[in-house]
PDB file of C-alpha atoms in Angstrom:
ATOM      1  CA  MET A   1       0.080   0.044   0.017  1.00  0.00           C
ATOM      2  CA  GLU A   2       1.010   3.583  -0.601  1.00  0.00           C
ATOM      3  CA  ASN A   3      -0.551   6.415   1.301  1.00  0.00           C
ATOM      4  CA  GLN A   4      -1.143   9.979   0.723  1.00  0.00           C
ATOM      5  CA  ILE A   5      -0.907  10.986   4.568  1.00  0.00           C
ATOM      6  CA  LYS A   6       2.019  13.239   4.400  1.00  0.00           C
ATOM      7  CA  THR A   7       0.910  15.046   1.435  1.00  0.00           C
ATOM      8  CA  ARG A   8      -2.558  15.680   2.839  1.00  0.00           C
ATOM      9  CA  ARG A   9      -1.154  16.441   6.369  1.00  0.00           C
ATOM     10  CA  LYS A  10       1.142  19.322   4.861  1.00  0.00           C
ATOM     11  CA  GLU A  11      -1.478  20.366   2.620  1.00  0.00           C
ATOM     12  CA  LEU A  12      -3.798  20.980   5.641  1.00  0.00           C
ATOM     13  CA  GLY A  13      -0.866  22.640   7.676  1.00  0.00           C
ATOM     14  CA  LEU A  14      -0.719  19.666  10.119  1.00  0.00           C
ATOM     15  CA  SER A  15       2.131  18.507  12.200  1.00  0.00           C
ATOM     16  CA  GLN A  16       2.704  14.813  12.593  1.00  0.00           C
ATOM     17  CA  GLU A  17       2.126  15.660  16.568  1.00  0.00           C
ATOM     18  CA  GLU A  18      -1.144  17.572  15.829  1.00  0.00           C
ATOM     19  CA  LEU A  19      -2.452  14.636  13.360  1.00  0.00           C
ATOM     20  CA  ALA A  20      -1.447  11.978  16.142  1.00  0.00           C
ATOM     21  CA  ARG A  21      -3.181  13.865  19.085  1.00  0.00           C
ATOM     22  CA  ARG A  22      -6.465  14.282  16.868  1.00  0.00           C
ATOM     23  CA  CYS A  23      -6.305  10.547  16.127  1.00  0.00           C
ATOM     24  CA  GLY A  24      -5.387   9.317  19.435  1.00  0.00           C
ATOM     25  CA  VAL A  25      -2.086   7.812  18.521  1.00  0.00           C
ATOM     26  CA  THR A  26       1.583   9.033  18.857  1.00  0.00           C
ATOM     27  CA  ARG A  27       3.523  10.839  16.588  1.00  0.00           C
ATOM     28  CA  GLN A  28       5.904   7.892  16.090  1.00  0.00           C
ATOM     29  CA  THR A  29       2.772   5.920  14.853  1.00  0.00           C
ATOM     30  CA  ILE A  30       2.047   8.866  12.252  1.00  0.00           C
ATOM     31  CA  ASN A  31       5.691   8.743  11.218  1.00  0.00           C
ATOM     32  CA  ALA A  32       5.670   4.924  10.711  1.00  0.00           C
ATOM     33  CA  ILE A  33       2.560   5.024   8.566  1.00  0.00           C
ATOM     34  CA  GLU A  34       3.943   7.804   6.466  1.00  0.00           C
ATOM     35  CA  ASN A  35       7.115   5.916   5.907  1.00  0.00           C
ATOM     36  CA  ASP A  36       5.362   2.668   5.211  1.00  0.00           C
ATOM     37  CA  LYS A  37       6.751   0.985   8.222  1.00  0.00           C
ATOM     38  CA  TYR A  38       3.186   0.344   9.662  1.00  0.00           C
ATOM     39  CA  ASP A  39      -0.264  -0.297   8.216  1.00  0.00           C
ATOM     40  CA  PRO A  40      -2.705   1.283  10.317  1.00  0.00           C
ATOM     41  CA  THR A  41      -5.901  -0.464  11.665  1.00  0.00           C
ATOM     42  CA  LEU A  42      -9.186   0.132   9.975  1.00  0.00           C
ATOM     43  CA  SER A  43     -10.453   2.248  12.870  1.00  0.00           C
ATOM     44  CA  LEU A  44      -7.094   4.251  12.531  1.00  0.00           C
ATOM     45  CA  ALA A  45      -7.560   4.560   8.892  1.00  0.00           C
ATOM     46  CA  PHE A  46     -11.021   6.128   9.296  1.00  0.00           C
ATOM     47  CA  SER A  47      -9.760   8.629  12.005  1.00  0.00           C
ATOM     48  CA  LEU A  48      -6.845   9.490   9.604  1.00  0.00           C
ATOM     49  CA  ALA A  49      -9.364  10.066   6.622  1.00  0.00           C
ATOM     50  CA  ARG A  50     -11.718  12.075   8.536  1.00  0.00           C
ATOM     51  CA  GLU A  51      -8.856  14.273  10.093  1.00  0.00           C
ATOM     52  CA  LEU A  52      -7.280  14.824   6.720  1.00  0.00           C
ATOM     53  CA  GLN A  53     -10.724  15.587   5.240  1.00  0.00           C
ATOM     54  CA  CYS A  54     -10.664  12.786   2.521  1.00  0.00           C
ATOM     55  CA  SER A  55     -11.722   9.196   2.027  1.00  0.00           C
ATOM     56  CA  VAL A  56      -9.828   6.187   3.050  1.00  0.00           C
ATOM     57  CA  ASP A  57      -9.652   5.337  -0.575  1.00  0.00           C
ATOM     58  CA  GLY A  58      -8.049   8.662  -1.207  1.00  0.00           C
ATOM     59  CA  LEU A  59      -5.432   8.143   1.358  1.00  0.00           C
ATOM     60  CA  PHE A  60      -4.395   4.634   0.599  1.00  0.00           C
ATOM     61  CA  GLN A  61      -3.795   2.962  -2.955  1.00  0.00           C
ATOM     62  CA  PRO A  62      -2.423  -0.564  -3.992  1.00  0.00           C
ATOM     63  CA  THR A  63       1.071  -0.368  -4.687  1.00  0.00           C
ATOM     64  CA  GLN A  64       1.842  -0.725  -8.560  1.00  0.00           C
ATOM     65  CA  SER A  65       4.136  -3.854  -9.447  1.00  0.00           C
TER      66      SER A  65
END
């Protein structure tokens, strides 16, 4: 999976810390997700989409092989 979290977060002027606080996770979790080191739970994916004002499908796309 590739994600657009970092791009959307920066477009909205949010820091990793602020996004993490809003989603109830640590900044390290956001960093790991942005760097494709961790796949979020479905619940967290929906929280991220809500806070980043887009759909879950808009945040995550299958990796092109």
